[in-house]
mmCIF file of C-alpha atoms and ligand atoms in Angstrom:
data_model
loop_
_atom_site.group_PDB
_atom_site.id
_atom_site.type_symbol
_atom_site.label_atom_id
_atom_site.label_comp_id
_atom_site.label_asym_id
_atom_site.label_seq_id
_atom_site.Cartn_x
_atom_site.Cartn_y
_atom_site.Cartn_z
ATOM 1 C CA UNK A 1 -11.884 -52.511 -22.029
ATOM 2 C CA UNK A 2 -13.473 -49.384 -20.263
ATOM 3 C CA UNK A 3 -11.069 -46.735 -19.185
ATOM 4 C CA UNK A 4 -11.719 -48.247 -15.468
ATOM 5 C CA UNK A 5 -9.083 -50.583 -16.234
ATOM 6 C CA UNK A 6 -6.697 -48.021 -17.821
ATOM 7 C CA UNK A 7 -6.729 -45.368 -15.294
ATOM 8 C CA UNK A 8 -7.469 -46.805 -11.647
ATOM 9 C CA UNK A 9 -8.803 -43.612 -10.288
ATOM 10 C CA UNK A 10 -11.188 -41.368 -11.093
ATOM 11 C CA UNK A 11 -10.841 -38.953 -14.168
ATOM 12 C CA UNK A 12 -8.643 -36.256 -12.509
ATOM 13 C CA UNK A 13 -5.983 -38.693 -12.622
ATOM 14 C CA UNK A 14 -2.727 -36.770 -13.818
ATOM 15 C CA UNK A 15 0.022 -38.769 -15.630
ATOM 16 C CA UNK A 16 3.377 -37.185 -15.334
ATOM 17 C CA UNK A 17 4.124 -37.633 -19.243
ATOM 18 C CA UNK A 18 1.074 -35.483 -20.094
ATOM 19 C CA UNK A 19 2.018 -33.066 -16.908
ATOM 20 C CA UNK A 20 6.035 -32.996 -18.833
ATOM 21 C CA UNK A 21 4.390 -32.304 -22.055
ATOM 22 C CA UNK A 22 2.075 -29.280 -21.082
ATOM 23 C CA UNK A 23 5.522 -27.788 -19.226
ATOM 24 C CA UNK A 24 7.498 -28.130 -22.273
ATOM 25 C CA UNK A 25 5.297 -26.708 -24.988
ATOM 26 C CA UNK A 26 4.330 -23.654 -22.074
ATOM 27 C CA UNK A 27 8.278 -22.689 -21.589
ATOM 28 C CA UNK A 28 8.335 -22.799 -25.061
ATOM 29 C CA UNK A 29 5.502 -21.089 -26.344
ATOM 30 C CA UNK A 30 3.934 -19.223 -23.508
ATOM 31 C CA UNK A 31 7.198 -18.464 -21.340
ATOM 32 C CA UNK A 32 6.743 -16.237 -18.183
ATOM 33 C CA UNK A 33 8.377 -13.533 -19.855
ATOM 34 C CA UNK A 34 4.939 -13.196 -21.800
ATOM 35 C CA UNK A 35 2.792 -9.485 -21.330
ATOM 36 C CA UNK A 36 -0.269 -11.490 -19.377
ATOM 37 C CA UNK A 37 1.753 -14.399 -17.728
ATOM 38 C CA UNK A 38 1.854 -12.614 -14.048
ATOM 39 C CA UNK A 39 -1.937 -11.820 -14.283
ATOM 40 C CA UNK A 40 -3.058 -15.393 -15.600
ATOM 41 C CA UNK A 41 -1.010 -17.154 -12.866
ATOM 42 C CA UNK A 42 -2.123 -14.007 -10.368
ATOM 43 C CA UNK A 43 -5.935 -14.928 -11.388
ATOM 44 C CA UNK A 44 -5.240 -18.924 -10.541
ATOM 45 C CA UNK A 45 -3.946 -17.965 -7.103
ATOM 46 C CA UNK A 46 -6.423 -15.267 -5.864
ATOM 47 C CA UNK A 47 -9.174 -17.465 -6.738
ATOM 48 C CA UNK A 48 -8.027 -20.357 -4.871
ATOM 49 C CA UNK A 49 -6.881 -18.027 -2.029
ATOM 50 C CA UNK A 50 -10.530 -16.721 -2.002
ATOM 51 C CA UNK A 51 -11.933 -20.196 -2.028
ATOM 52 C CA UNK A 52 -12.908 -20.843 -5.947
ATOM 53 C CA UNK A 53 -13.097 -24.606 -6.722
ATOM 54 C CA UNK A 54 -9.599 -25.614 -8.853
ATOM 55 C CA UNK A 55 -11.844 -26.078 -12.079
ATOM 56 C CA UNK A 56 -10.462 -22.993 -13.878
ATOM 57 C CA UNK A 57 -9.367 -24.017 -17.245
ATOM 58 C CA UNK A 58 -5.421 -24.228 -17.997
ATOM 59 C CA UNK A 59 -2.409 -22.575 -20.419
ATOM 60 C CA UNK A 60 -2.862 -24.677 -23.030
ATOM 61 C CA UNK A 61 -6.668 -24.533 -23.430
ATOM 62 C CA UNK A 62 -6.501 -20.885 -22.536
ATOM 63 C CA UNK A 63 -4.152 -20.021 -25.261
ATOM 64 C CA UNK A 64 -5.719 -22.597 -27.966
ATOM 65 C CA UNK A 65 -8.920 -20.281 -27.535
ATOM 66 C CA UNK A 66 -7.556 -17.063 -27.435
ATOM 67 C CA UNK A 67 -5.498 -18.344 -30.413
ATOM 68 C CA UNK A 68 -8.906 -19.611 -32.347
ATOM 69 C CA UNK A 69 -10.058 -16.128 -31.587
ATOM 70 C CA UNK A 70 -7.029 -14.142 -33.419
ATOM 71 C CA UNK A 71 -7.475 -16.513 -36.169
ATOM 72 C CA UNK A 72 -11.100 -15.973 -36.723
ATOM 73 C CA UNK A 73 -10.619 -12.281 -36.093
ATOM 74 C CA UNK A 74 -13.473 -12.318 -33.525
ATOM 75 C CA UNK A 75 -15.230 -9.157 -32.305
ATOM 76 C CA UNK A 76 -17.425 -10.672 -29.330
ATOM 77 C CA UNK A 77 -16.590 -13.831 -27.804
ATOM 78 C CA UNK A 78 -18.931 -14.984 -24.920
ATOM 79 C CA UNK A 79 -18.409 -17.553 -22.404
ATOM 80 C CA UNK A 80 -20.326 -19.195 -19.666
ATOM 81 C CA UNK A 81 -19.432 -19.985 -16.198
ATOM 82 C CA UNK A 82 -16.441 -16.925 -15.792
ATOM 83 C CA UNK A 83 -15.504 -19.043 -12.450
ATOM 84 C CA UNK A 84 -12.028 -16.361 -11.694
ATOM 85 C CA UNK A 85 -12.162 -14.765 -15.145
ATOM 86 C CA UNK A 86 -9.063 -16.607 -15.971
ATOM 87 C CA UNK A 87 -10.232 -18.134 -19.484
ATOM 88 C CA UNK A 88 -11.427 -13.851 -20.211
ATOM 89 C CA UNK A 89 -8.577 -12.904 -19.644
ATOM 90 C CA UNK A 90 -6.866 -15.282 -22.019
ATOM 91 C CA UNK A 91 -8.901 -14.558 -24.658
ATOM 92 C CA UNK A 92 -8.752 -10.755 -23.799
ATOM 93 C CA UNK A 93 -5.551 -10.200 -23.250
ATOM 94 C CA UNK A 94 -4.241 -11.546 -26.278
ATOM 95 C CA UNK A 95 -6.632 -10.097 -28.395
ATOM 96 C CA UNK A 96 -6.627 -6.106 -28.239
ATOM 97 C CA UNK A 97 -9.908 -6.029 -30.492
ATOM 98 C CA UNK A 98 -11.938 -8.548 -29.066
ATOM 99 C CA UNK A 99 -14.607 -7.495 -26.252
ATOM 100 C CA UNK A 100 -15.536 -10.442 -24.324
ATOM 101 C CA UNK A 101 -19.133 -11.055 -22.148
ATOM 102 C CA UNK A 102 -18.714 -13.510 -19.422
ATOM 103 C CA UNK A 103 -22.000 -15.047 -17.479
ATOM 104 C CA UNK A 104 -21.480 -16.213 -13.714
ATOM 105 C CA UNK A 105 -24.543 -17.092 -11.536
ATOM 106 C CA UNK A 106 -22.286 -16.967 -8.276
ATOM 107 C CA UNK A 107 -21.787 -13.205 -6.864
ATOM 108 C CA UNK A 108 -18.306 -14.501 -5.093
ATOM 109 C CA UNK A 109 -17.078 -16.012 -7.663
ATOM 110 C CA UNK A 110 -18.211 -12.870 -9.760
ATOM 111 C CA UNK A 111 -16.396 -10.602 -7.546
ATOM 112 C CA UNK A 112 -13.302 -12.743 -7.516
ATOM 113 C CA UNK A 113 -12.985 -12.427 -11.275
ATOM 114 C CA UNK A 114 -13.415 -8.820 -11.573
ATOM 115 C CA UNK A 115 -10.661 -8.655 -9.043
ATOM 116 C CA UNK A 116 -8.728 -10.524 -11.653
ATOM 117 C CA UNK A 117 -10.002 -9.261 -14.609
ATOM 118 C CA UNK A 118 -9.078 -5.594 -13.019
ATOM 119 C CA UNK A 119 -5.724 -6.656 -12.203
ATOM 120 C CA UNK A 120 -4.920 -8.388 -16.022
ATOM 121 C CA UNK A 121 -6.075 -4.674 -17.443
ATOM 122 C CA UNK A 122 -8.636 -6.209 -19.279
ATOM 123 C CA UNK A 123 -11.723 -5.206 -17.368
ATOM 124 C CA UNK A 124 -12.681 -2.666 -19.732
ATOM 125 C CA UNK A 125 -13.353 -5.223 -22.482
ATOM 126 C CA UNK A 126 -15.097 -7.850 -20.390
ATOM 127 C CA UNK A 127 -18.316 -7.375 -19.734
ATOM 128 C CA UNK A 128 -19.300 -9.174 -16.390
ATOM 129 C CA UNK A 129 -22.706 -10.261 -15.664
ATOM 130 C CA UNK A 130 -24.168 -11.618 -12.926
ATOM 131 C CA UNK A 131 -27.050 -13.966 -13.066
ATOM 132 C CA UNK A 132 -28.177 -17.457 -14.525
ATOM 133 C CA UNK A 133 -27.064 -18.253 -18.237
ATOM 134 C CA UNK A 134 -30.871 -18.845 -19.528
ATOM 135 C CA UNK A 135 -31.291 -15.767 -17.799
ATOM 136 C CA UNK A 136 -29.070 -13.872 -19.185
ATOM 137 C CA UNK A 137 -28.897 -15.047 -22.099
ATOM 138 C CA UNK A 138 -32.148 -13.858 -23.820
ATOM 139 C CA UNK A 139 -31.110 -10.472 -22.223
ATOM 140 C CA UNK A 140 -27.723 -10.643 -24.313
ATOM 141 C CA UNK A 141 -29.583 -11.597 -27.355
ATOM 142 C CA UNK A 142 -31.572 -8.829 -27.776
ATOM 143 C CA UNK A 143 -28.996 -6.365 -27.543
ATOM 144 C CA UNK A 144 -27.347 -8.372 -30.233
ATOM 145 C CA UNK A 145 -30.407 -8.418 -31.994
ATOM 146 C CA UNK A 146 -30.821 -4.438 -31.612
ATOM 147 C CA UNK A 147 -27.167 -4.155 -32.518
ATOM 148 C CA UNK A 148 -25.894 -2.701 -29.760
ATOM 149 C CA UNK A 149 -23.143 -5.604 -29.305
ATOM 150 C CA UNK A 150 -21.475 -7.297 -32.099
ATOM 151 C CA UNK A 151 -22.835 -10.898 -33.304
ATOM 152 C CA UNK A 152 -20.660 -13.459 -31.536
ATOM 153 C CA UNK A 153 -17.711 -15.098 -33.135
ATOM 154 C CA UNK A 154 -16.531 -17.459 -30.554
ATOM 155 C CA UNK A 155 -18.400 -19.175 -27.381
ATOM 156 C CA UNK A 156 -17.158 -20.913 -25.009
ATOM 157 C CA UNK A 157 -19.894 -23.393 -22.698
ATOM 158 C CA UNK A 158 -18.126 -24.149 -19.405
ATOM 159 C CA UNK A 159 -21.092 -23.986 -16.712
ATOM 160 C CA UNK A 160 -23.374 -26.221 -15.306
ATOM 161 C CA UNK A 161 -23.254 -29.393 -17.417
ATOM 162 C CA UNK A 162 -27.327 -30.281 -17.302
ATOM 163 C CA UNK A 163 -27.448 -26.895 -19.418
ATOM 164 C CA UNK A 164 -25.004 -27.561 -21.708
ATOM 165 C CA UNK A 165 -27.374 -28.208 -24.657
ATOM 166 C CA UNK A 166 -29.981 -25.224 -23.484
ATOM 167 C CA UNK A 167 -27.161 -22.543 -23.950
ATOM 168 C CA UNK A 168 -25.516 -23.937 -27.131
ATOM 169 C CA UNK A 169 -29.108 -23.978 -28.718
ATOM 170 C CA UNK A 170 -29.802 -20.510 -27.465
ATOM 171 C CA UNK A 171 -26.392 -18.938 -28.398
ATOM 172 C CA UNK A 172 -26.320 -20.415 -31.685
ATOM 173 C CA UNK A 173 -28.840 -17.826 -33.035
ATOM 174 C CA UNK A 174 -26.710 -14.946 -31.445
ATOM 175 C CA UNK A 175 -23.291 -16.168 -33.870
ATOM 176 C CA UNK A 176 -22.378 -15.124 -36.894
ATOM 177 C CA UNK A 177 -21.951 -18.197 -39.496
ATOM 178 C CA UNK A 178 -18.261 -19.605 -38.578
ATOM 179 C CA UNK A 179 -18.611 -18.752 -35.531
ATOM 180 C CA UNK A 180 -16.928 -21.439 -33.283
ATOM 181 C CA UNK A 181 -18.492 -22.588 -29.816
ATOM 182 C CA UNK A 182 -16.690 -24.657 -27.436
ATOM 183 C CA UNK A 183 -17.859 -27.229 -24.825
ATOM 184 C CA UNK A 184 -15.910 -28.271 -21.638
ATOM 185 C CA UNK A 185 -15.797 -31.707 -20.358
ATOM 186 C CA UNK A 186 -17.085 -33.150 -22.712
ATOM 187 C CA UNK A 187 -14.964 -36.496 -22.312
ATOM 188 C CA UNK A 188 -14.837 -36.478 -18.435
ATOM 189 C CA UNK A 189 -11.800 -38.955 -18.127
ATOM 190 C CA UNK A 190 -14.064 -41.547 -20.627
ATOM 191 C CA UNK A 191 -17.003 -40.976 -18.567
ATOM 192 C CA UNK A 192 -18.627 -40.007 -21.765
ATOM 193 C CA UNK A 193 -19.138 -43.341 -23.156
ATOM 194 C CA UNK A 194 -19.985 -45.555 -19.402
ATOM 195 C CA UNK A 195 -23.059 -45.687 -19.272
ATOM 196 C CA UNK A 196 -22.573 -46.437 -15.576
ATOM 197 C CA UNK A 197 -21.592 -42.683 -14.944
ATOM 198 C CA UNK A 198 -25.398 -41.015 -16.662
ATOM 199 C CA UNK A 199 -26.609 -40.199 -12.977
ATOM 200 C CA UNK A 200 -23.557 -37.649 -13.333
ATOM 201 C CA UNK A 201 -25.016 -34.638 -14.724
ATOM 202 C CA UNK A 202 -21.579 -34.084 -16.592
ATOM 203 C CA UNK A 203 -21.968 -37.313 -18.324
ATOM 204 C CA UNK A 204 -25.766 -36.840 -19.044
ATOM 205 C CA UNK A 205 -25.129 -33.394 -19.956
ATOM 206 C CA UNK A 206 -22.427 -34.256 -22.500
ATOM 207 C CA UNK A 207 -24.095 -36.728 -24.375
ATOM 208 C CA UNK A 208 -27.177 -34.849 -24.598
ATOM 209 C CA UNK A 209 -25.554 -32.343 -26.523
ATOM 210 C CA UNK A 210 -23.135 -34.440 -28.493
ATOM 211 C CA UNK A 211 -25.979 -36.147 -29.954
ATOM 212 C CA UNK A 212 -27.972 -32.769 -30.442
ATOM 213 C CA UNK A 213 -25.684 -31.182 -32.356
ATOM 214 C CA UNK A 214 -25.459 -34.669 -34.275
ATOM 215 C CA UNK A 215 -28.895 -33.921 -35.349
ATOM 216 C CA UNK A 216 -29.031 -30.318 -35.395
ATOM 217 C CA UNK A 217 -28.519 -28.670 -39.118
ATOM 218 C CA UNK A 218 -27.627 -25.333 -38.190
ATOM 219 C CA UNK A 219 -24.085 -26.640 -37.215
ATOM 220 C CA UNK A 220 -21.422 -29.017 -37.496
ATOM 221 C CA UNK A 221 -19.587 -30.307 -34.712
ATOM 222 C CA UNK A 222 -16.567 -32.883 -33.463
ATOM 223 C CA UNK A 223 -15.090 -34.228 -30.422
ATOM 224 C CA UNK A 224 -10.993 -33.753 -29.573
ATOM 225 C CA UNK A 225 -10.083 -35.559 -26.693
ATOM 226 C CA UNK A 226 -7.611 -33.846 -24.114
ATOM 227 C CA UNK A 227 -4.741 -34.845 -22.115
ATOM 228 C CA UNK A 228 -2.592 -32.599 -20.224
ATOM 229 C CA UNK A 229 -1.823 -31.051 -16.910
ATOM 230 C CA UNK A 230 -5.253 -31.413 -15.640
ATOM 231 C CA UNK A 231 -6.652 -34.349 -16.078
ATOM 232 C CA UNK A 232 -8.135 -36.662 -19.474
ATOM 233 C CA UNK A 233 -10.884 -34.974 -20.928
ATOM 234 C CA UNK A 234 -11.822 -33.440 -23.934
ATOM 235 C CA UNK A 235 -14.061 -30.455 -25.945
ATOM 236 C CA UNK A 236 -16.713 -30.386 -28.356
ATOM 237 C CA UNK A 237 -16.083 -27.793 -31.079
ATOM 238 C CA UNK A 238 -18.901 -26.647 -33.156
ATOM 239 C CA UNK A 239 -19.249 -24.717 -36.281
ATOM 240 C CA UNK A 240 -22.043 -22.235 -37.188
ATOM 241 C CA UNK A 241 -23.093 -23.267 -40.511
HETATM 242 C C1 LIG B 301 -14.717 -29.906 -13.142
HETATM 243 C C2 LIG B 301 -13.919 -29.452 -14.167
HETATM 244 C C3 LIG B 301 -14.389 -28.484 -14.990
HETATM 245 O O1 LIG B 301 -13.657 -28.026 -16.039
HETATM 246 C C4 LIG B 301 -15.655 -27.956 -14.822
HETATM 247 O O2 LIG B 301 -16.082 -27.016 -15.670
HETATM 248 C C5 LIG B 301 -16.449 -28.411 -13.783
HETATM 249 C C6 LIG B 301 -15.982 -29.381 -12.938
HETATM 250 C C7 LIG B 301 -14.190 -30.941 -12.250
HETATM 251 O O3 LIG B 301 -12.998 -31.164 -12.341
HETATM 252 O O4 LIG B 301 -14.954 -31.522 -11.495
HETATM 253 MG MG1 LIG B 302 -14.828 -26.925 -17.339
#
C-alpha cells in the first residue's frame, strides 16, 4: 500500500486529530502567556503579510529544537534557509546563552526576518547573513576555524532540498562532537520512499542524504516521522560522532 491510498491528496494534507493534538500539548506546554509567544505568532503573520511562502516551521518543532538546544547547552546553533526568522527566534529566545547564525539567499525574505527577529529582542544574538549556503558557508567556517565564533552545537538544514547533503557534509566539520544537525522534510507526506516522486528535488534531495549519512562515519543518524498541524512529514537527526 503506498501512502496514495492512505491520504488522497497531496502531502500537506492536515487531519484534524493531529491538528487537536498539536493544540492540546501547545495550551499546555507553550500557552500564550509564554515571554516569546506574541513575537513567534507576530513573526508568522508579518511574513505572510509581506508575502513569505507558509513554509515556516511550527510550535512544536520550534520548541523541540530550542529544547534540544538547552539540553545540549549549545553555544552556536546555525540554521539554513531563515525564511521569517521564526525557527531563530525559537531557538533564541529560549535560550539566553545561545548565539544563533542564520543563512538566507533571498534579500526579502532576509529583511522580513530581521523585522522579526528585531521585534522578538533577539536580534542581537542572531547573526543574519545574506547570501547562498555553499557560499556562506566556507565563509562561516573559517571564522570558526580562527575562533572567532564558537564550534557549532546544533544545525538545523531547512533550505533548498537538492543541497541538503552539500551543507550537512560541509557543516559537519564546523560541529563539535555531539553536536546535533537537523534535516527538514525529510519524509514529505511518504514521498520519501515513491519512487514516482524522485523528479521532486525534495524527494531526491532527501534520499540522497539519508543514504549519505548511512555511509558516512563521521556521524550517526535516524529518521522520526512527523505528524501535526502542518502536514505528515518527518526529520533526519544526526549525531557528530
Ligand atoms: C515546504 C515545506 C517546508 O518545510 C520547506 O522547507 C519547503 C517547502 C512545502 O510545504 O512545500
Ligand atoms: Mg522545511
Amino acid at each position: 500500500m503506498s501512502v496514495k491510498d492512505i491520504f488522497t491528496s497531496d502531502w500537506h494534507i492536515q487531519h484534524p486529530v493531529w491538528t487537536a493534538v498539536d493544540a492540546y500539548t501547545i495550551s499546555n506546554l507553550h500557552p500564550p502567556s509564554q515571554p516569546n509567544s506574541a513575537a513567534l505568532v507576530y513573526a508568522l503573520k508579518n511574513s505572510r503579510d509581506q508575502g513569505l511562502p507558509d513554509i515556516a516551521s511550527y510550535p512544536v518543532i520550534g520548541k523541540f529544537f530550542a529544547l534540544q538546544c538547552r539540553a545540549l547547552r549549545v553555544k552556536h546553533a546555525l540554521e539554513l534557509g531563515t525564511l521569517g526568522g521564526y525557527t531563530s527566534i525559537w531557538l533564541a529566545s529560549e535560550n539566553p546563552g545561545l548565539q544563533v547564525t542564520t543563512i538566507e539567499v533571498n534579500p526579502h525574505y532576509r529583511d522580513v526576518a530581521q523585522q522579526n527577529l528585531e521585534h522578538a529582542g533577539v536580534a542581537d544574538r542572531v547573526d543574519s547573513r545574506l547570501g547562498a549556503g555553499l557560499d556562506v558557508l566556507p565563509v562561516l567556517g573559517k571564522e570558526i576555524a580562527a575562533g572567532e565564533k564558537p564550534r557549532l552545537g546544533f544545525v538545523y538544514i531547512d533550505a533548498d532540498k537538492k543541497n541538503n547533503w552539500n551543507y550537512l557534509d560541509q557543516v559537519i566539520p564546523m560541529c563539535d562532537s555531539g553536536a546535533v544537525i537537523f534535516v527538514d522534510n525529510i519524509v514529505a507526506g511518504g514521498g520519501l520512499v515513491d519512487d514516482a516522486q524522485l523528479g521532486d528535488p525534495m524527494v531526491s534531495g532527501a534520499r540522497e542524504v539519508v543514504e549519505n549519512v548511512g555511509k558516512d562515519d563521521r556521524v550517526e543518524g535516524m529518521v522520526l516521522q512527523t505528524v501535526g498541524e502542518k502536514s505528515y512529514d518527518g526529520v533526519l537527526m544526526v549525531v557528530v560522532n
